[in-house]
PDB file of C-alpha atoms in Angstrom:
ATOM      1  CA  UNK G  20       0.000   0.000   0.000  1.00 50.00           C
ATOM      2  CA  UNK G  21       1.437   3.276  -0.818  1.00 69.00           C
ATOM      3  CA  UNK G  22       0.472   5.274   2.237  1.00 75.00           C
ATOM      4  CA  UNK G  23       1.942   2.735   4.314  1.00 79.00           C
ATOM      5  CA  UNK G  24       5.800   4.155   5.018  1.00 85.00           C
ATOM      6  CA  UNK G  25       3.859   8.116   5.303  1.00 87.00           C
ATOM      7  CA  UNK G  26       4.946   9.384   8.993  1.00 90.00           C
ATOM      8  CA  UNK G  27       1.799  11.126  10.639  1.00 91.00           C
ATOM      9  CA  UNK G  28       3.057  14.197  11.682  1.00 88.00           C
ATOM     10  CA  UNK G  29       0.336  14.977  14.157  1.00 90.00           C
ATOM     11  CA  UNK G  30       1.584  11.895  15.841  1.00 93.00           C
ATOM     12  CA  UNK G  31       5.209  10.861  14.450  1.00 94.00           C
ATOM     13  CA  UNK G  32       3.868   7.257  13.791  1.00 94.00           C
ATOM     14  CA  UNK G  33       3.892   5.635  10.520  1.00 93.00           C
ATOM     15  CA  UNK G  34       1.204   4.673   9.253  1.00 92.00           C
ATOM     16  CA  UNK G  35       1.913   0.536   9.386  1.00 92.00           C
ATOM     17  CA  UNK G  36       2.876   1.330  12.825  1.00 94.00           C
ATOM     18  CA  UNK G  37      -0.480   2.735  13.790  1.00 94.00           C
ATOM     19  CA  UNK G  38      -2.082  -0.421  12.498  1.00 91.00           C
ATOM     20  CA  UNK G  39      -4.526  -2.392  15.274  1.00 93.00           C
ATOM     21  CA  UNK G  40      -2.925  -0.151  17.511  1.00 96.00           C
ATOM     22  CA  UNK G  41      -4.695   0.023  20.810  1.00 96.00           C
ATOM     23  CA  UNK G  42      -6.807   3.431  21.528  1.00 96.00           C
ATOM     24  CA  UNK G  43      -7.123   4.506  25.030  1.00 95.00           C
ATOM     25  CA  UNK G  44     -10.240   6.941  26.875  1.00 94.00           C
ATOM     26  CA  UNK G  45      -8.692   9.241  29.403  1.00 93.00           C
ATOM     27  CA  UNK G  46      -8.881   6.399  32.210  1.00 89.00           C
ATOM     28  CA  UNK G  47      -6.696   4.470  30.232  1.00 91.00           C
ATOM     29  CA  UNK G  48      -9.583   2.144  29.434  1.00 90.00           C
ATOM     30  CA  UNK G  49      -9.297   0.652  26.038  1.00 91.00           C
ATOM     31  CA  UNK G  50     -11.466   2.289  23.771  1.00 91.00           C
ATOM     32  CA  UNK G  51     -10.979   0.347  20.660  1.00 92.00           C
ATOM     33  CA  UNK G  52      -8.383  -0.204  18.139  1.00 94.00           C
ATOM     34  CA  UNK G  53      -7.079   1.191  15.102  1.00 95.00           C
ATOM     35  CA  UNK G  54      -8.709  -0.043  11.817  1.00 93.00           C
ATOM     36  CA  UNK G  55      -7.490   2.478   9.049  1.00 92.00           C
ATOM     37  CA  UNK G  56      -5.919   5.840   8.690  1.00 92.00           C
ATOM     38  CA  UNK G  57      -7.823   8.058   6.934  1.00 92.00           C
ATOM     39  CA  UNK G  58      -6.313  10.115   4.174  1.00 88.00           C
ATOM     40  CA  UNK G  59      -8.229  13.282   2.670  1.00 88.00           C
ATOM     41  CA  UNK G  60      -7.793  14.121  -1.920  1.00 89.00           C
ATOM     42  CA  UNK G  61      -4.909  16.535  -0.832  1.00 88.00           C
ATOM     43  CA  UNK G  62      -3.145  13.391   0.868  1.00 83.00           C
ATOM     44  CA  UNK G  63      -3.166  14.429   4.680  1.00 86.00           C
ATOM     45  CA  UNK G  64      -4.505  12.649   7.277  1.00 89.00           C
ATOM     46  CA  UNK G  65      -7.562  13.964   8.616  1.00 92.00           C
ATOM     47  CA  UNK G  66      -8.838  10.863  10.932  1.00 94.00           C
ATOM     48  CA  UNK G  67      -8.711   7.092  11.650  1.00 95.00           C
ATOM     49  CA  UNK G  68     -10.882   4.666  11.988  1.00 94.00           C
ATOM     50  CA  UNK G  69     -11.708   2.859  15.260  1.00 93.00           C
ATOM     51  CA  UNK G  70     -13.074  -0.377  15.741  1.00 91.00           C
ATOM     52  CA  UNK G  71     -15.180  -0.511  18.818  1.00 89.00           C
ATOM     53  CA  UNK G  72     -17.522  -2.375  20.857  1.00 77.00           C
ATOM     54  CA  UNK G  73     -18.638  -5.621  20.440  1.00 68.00           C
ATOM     55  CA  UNK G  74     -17.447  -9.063  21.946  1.00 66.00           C
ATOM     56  CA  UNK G  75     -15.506 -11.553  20.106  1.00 63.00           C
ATOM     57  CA  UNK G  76     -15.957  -9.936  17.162  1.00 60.00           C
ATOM     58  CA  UNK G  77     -19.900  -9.683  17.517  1.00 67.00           C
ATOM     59  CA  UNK G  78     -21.206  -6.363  16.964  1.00 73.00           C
ATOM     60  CA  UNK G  79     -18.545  -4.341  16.273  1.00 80.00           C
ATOM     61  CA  UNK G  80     -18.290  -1.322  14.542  1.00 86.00           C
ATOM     62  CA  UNK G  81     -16.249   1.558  12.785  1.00 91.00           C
ATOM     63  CA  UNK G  82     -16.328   4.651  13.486  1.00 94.00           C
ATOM     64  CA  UNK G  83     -14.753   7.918  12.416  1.00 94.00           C
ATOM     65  CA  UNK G  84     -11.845   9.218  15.353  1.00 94.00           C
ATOM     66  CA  UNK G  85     -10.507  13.091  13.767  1.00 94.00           C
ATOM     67  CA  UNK G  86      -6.966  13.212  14.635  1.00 94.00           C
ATOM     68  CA  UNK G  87      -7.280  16.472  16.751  1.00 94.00           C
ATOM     69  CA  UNK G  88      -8.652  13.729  19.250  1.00 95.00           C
ATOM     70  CA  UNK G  89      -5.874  11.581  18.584  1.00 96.00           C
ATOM     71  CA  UNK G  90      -2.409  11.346  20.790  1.00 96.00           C
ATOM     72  CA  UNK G  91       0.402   8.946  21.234  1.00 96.00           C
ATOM     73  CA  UNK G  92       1.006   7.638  25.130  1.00 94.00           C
ATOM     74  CA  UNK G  93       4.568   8.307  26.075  1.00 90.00           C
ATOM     75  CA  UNK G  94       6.248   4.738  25.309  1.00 92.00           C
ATOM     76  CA  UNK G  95       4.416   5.184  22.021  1.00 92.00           C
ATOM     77  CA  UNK G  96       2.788   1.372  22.753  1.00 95.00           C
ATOM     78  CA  UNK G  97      -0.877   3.258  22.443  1.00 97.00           C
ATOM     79  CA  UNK G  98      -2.792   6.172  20.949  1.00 97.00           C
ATOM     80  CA  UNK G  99      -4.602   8.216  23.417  1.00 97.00           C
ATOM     81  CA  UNK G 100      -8.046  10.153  22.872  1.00 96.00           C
ATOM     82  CA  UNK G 101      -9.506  12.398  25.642  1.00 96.00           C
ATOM     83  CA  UNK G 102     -12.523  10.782  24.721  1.00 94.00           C
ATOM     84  CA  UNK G 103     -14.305   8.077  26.708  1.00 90.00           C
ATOM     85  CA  UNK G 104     -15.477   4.814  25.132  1.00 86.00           C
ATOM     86  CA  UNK G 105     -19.208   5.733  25.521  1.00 86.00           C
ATOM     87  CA  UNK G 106     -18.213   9.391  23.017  1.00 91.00           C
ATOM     88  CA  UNK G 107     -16.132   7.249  20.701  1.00 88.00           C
ATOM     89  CA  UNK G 108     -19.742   4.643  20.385  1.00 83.00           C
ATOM     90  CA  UNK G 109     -21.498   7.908  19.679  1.00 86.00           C
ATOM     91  CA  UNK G 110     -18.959   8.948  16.447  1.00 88.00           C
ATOM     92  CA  UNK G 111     -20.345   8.267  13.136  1.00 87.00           C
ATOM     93  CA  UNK G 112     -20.059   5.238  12.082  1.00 89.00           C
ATOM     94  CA  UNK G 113     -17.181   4.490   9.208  1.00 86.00           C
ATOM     95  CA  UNK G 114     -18.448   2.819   5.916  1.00 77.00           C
ATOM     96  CA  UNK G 115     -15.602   2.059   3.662  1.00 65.00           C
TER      97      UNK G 115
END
């Protein structure tokens, strides 16, 4: 894929790296995890894509994360939102 090797500036990760990487709520409850980065026609990255909810893969979902909610804990192991898992659930939903 040709995007992924392109560095995120807003978060210094490439975008392979970010890949099913864990997304944490502001307890440092998991959230979700990464599904896809989301690219915009000029090429930057505007969002990602969180998969959420569910159990064992029942009744999961998409849904749209903008990268101004978006951080990167300090051992880089996790992205970080300030949102809780019950405002990501409420994001609109991500139909590739």
């Amino acid at each position: 894929q040709e995007y992924e090797d392109y560095v995120i500036p807003a978060l210094g990760l490439s975008v392979d790296r970010t890949d099913d990487m864990i997304v944490i709520g502001p307890n440092a409850e998991d959230v979700g995890s990464v599904e896809e980065v989301l690219i915009d026609n000029n090429g930057q990255v505007v969002a990602i894509s969180v998969e959420v909810g569910g159990f064992l893969g029942l009744l999961e979902r998409e849904v749209v994360l903008p990268l101004d909610q978006v951080g990167v804990q300090a051992d880089r192991q996790k992205l970080t939102t300030p949102l809780t898992r019950d405002e990501i659930e409420q994001l609109p939903v991500w139909n590739q």
